[in-house]
Amino acid sequence: MTLLRVDDLCLSIGSLPILKSLRFQIEAGQVFGVVGESGSGKSMTALALMGLQPGGSVVSGVADLKDRETRNLLALPEDAMCQIRGAEIGMIFQEPMTALNPVQTIGAQVAETLIIHGRATKSQAMVIAREKLNRVGLPAKEFPLDRYPHELSGGQRQRVCIALAIALRPKLLIADEPTTALDVTTQAQILDLLKSLVAEEGMALMLITHDLAVVSGIADQVAVMQHGEIVEAGATADVFREMRHPYTRQLFEASSHVPKRTQRAQDEPLLEVLNATRTYVLPRTGLFSRPPPFKAVNDVSFTLNKGENLGLVGESGCGKSTLTRAILGLEALQAGEIRLFGQKVTPFMPNALRSGVQVVFQDPYGSFNPRWKVARLVAEPFHLRDHVPPEWRTEVADALISVGMQASDMDKYIHEFSGGQRQRIAIARALILRPDLIVLDEAVSALDVSIRAQILDLLADLSDRFDLSYLFISHDLSVVRAIADRVLVMKAGEIVETGRTEDVFANPRHPYTRQLIAATPKLIVGKAG
Amino acid sequence: MLRFATTRLISLTLSLLAASIVIFAVIEVIPGDPASFMLGLNAEPDTVAALRDQLGLGGSVVTRYLNWVGGMLTGDFGTSYTYRVPVTELILARVWVSLPLAIFALILSTAIAFPVGLIAASYRGKVADLGIMSVTQLGIAVPNFWFAMILVLIFAIKIRWFSAGGFPGWDQGVFVAMKSLTLPAIALALPQASILARIMRSSVLDTLDQDYIRTARAKGLTRSQSITRHALRNAMIPVLTIIGMQFSFLMAGAIIIENVFFLPGLGRLIFQGITQRDLVVVESVVMLLVFAVITVTFVVDIAYAAVDPRLRKRG
């Protein structure tokens, strides 16, 4: 039975068309996947269905929700939409860390869905909230109703969001990138939960994601979106087997892209980490008690050789970033030693040593001063030198050209560039001093698959041309697999497994590595539908 | 929560201790000997020395500091050089004007600012918002003594609802006393309310952009429900900070308004103390104000924790 029939859905902001005549159907009790890159209009489609599109946008078309009666969601007045939101259609969002009200208990937030629709008294609502939290895997013993969101992890918060979205057993749950901000193992658990909700509650799920693998494992039907249009749609197995539209093929190729590289690893250590330990002091438990220490990095040792690409994998909170800061000489170690080119790395190391290692961070939006022009941003590492070279603008231009940008981009501001372009500029900034080692801290994690593939190609090409080594830090196994010669698996501050990339992925020895690999969604293609 | 309060209480005590040392030291180093000031230019050195002893200005610095602090702890603030009465008496008489005035003004300012700020935020960019923003801009720009004079012109001289100044005392009845504080309180409150309303507006707007408001809307809350049920409490933190600061200002900063309305408040007392080198009065009143400010900060800190559960765990 068709639950939602969308026909000729258009949305424009000003004169700019965002959604162009979308047509699709969501069947009751099925999973409908929407795939596409950022800016393709996936989220806007969901918001338009919910009547929550940004102010100033103009929506037209038909979205018939079939229930006892058929109602066109796009034509309903606001108060009628308030009746539908939360009751007929639930929605969860990408960022669970900020999706909950920080000053309300989780119980109150789940119960609110019931209270606001007048379906239960406050005390009844709390009882149902308890049942729903149990249902999403947050048992009463560990997660009483009076817990606050800040006491929960990202995955647990996403479970609370799911609980409040399904509290009234909506016919349709819209999940907008529900697992993008989560670790692989948590992602697998949340996807399992969504799958079981669809199966047991008879609910339809509209799953929006940029990750083809996520969709291929869960969706019955899939629509591929590009520039506000659905370019290909159909049964998931058929779409992935046939890939009629070039964009679908392009997405598919990009998501399993392996850049071409020449093996150049030499037997000459560039970076040596010897029994590194980084301890933080936690808040005191009592007024006069000694504050307990927390070992964020515990006795970690490894060597990165010249010309080598070393991958460091682990989930959030495992100590990757702490280790990175120690390697960059931003924080001191409590025990052990880090040596770069044979010299000791400390927060007080000489600038000459510091200029040998540069870094590219994850967020292409937050890692630039918005008031500086690109020339000054890229030239900034020159302050590590005694003198800024007189021909510095030429060097900036060369660096920009080598990352595929243009010399004329120098005099623009950073907001004029897209995420992928910004990450290229960040790489240009890292290259400007011709370092031997670049630390890439989740450098491609915030990028779309096709942009990510381009950046990976660029990185491979640059390492060949400039004889660079990379320390590639990521939570994304497929990316590490594509670019690293050797891989280190980190868990709770310790390196649990290390080896050549193919060996580790083919024969993971540590149970945690196996768990990580098993949790990574795999793109299923070619299976007959 | 208890630990949070305890640590705040300890830091409050330390702040008071530090403040008392600083105040004492400053009074020590500023020029002008009260004894010679009181006796005039032609006084004999012997007479000056005798008066110094009598005023408790003899002895070592440490002894005098300890005497001063010890005295304050037992409610004895010393004797005023000029009025020749215990400072405690002077202060008590004035506190009963300044404190009610400050509380009155603060209640008014909050009562005006909350709805006004909320309306501005709800009608962002609309006529109501633009109107409120211009009026509050004016409220901040115009000095409060000018407001005070306008209020006197209208309500005391033209329509004669209130008296133009003076304070009859609480023994005339609460209504009469409060009535005489009404115009000063309004004059004090209007600029404060303008600031607070703008803070309230921007704070609510900030919270409305948060993801949890989107979650609330997806649950089926209307726009106004999502403001009252979710945005408001989250918007309170910056507003509380400003309210705390305003109260401190109203306690000590009402001096101009006290002068306009001839109110015997703390501001006038300290002003007279300074001009007459009545150092005992000055240091005691300053210490009292510091105590008030620090106590208010403590209360605001506790209020933060009541509003935001994330703060309760911190020490």
mmCIF file of C-alpha atoms in Angstrom, chain A residues 47 50-52 78 81-83 85-87 89-91 93-95 98-104 108-110 112-113 115-117 148 150-151 161 164 283-288, chain B residues 3-4 6-8 10 210-223 225-226 228-235 237 304-315:
data_model
loop_
_atom_site.group_PDB
_atom_site.id
_atom_site.type_symbol
_atom_site.label_atom_id
_atom_site.label_comp_id
_atom_site.label_asym_id
_atom_site.label_seq_id
_atom_site.Cartn_x
_atom_site.Cartn_y
_atom_site.Cartn_z
ATOM 1 C CA LEU A 47 11.853 19.358 5.489
ATOM 2 C CA MET A 50 7.348 18.101 7.238
ATOM 3 C CA GLY A 51 6.391 21.678 6.417
ATOM 4 C CA LEU A 52 9.585 22.839 8.109
ATOM 5 C CA GLU A 78 0.315 25.114 9.867
ATOM 6 C CA MET A 81 0.763 20.146 10.124
ATOM 7 C CA CYS A 82 1.488 20.433 13.860
ATOM 8 C CA GLN A 83 -1.034 17.607 14.360
ATOM 9 C CA ARG A 85 4.354 16.146 12.866
ATOM 10 C CA GLY A 86 5.333 13.746 15.604
ATOM 11 C CA ALA A 87 2.072 11.811 15.339
ATOM 12 C CA ILE A 89 5.419 11.471 10.632
ATOM 13 C CA GLY A 90 8.389 11.377 12.981
ATOM 14 C CA MET A 91 11.778 12.749 12.111
ATOM 15 C CA PHE A 93 18.354 14.366 12.356
ATOM 16 C CA GLN A 94 22.064 14.090 11.733
ATOM 17 C CA GLU A 95 23.617 15.627 14.811
ATOM 18 C CA THR A 98 22.787 18.927 19.750
ATOM 19 C CA ALA A 99 19.379 17.506 18.835
ATOM 20 C CA LEU A 100 18.147 17.291 22.415
ATOM 21 C CA ASN A 101 17.326 20.125 24.796
ATOM 22 C CA PRO A 102 20.272 20.195 27.235
ATOM 23 C CA VAL A 103 18.219 21.399 30.201
ATOM 24 C CA GLN A 104 15.437 18.795 30.041
ATOM 25 C CA ALA A 108 10.474 14.620 29.707
ATOM 26 C CA GLN A 109 11.571 15.021 26.100
ATOM 27 C CA VAL A 110 10.173 11.662 25.021
ATOM 28 C CA GLU A 112 6.505 15.627 25.457
ATOM 29 C CA THR A 113 5.630 14.058 22.097
ATOM 30 C CA ILE A 115 1.629 15.310 25.897
ATOM 31 C CA ILE A 116 1.770 17.861 23.093
ATOM 32 C CA HIS A 117 -0.574 15.770 20.970
ATOM 33 C CA TYR A 148 20.086 14.577 31.047
ATOM 34 C CA HIS A 150 24.909 15.475 28.413
ATOM 35 C CA GLU A 151 25.223 12.273 30.411
ATOM 36 C CA CYS A 161 15.803 11.000 19.410
ATOM 37 C CA LEU A 164 10.735 10.556 20.877
ATOM 38 C CA PRO A 283 37.720 16.630 37.821
ATOM 39 C CA ARG A 284 38.031 15.875 41.528
ATOM 40 C CA THR A 285 35.482 13.410 42.861
ATOM 41 C CA GLY A 286 35.473 14.929 46.340
ATOM 42 C CA LEU A 287 36.422 18.324 47.657
ATOM 43 C CA PHE A 288 39.800 17.232 48.997
ATOM 44 C CA ARG B 3 29.311 20.314 46.101
ATOM 45 C CA PHE B 4 28.750 23.035 43.544
ATOM 46 C CA THR B 6 30.068 24.473 48.702
ATOM 47 C CA THR B 7 32.871 25.291 46.275
ATOM 48 C CA ARG B 8 31.106 28.513 45.303
ATOM 49 C CA ILE B 10 34.458 28.843 49.597
ATOM 50 C CA GLN B 210 19.576 25.396 17.871
ATOM 51 C CA ASP B 211 19.022 21.864 16.637
ATOM 52 C CA TYR B 212 16.800 20.936 19.588
ATOM 53 C CA ILE B 213 14.251 23.527 18.518
ATOM 54 C CA ARG B 214 14.078 21.745 15.152
ATOM 55 C CA THR B 215 13.607 18.466 17.042
ATOM 56 C CA ALA B 216 10.796 20.066 19.040
ATOM 57 C CA ARG B 217 9.127 21.330 15.862
ATOM 58 C CA ALA B 218 9.406 17.848 14.338
ATOM 59 C CA LYS B 219 7.579 16.497 17.402
ATOM 60 C CA GLY B 220 4.616 18.689 16.542
ATOM 61 C CA LEU B 221 5.192 21.713 18.766
ATOM 62 C CA THR B 222 4.025 25.002 17.333
ATOM 63 C CA ARG B 223 6.520 27.816 17.006
ATOM 64 C CA GLN B 225 5.271 26.201 22.107
ATOM 65 C CA SER B 226 8.847 25.553 21.105
ATOM 66 C CA THR B 228 8.067 28.645 25.783
ATOM 67 C CA ARG B 229 8.897 24.969 26.362
ATOM 68 C CA HIS B 230 12.444 24.825 25.023
ATOM 69 C CA ALA B 231 14.014 28.135 24.054
ATOM 70 C CA LEU B 232 13.171 30.141 27.133
ATOM 71 C CA ARG B 233 15.035 28.204 29.789
ATOM 72 C CA ASN B 234 18.088 27.810 27.584
ATOM 73 C CA ALA B 235 18.053 31.530 26.880
ATOM 74 C CA ILE B 237 21.866 31.896 31.196
ATOM 75 C CA TYR B 304 22.801 28.922 36.709
ATOM 76 C CA ALA B 305 23.048 25.458 38.183
ATOM 77 C CA ALA B 306 19.317 25.374 38.787
ATOM 78 C CA VAL B 307 18.709 26.257 35.133
ATOM 79 C CA ASP B 308 21.428 24.146 33.547
ATOM 80 C CA PRO B 309 22.018 20.583 34.785
ATOM 81 C CA ARG B 310 25.391 20.483 33.026
ATOM 82 C CA LEU B 311 26.811 22.970 35.530
ATOM 83 C CA ARG B 312 25.769 21.046 38.629
ATOM 84 C CA LYS B 313 28.556 18.495 38.347
ATOM 85 C CA ARG B 314 31.317 21.088 38.090
ATOM 86 C CA GLY B 315 33.180 22.174 41.151
#
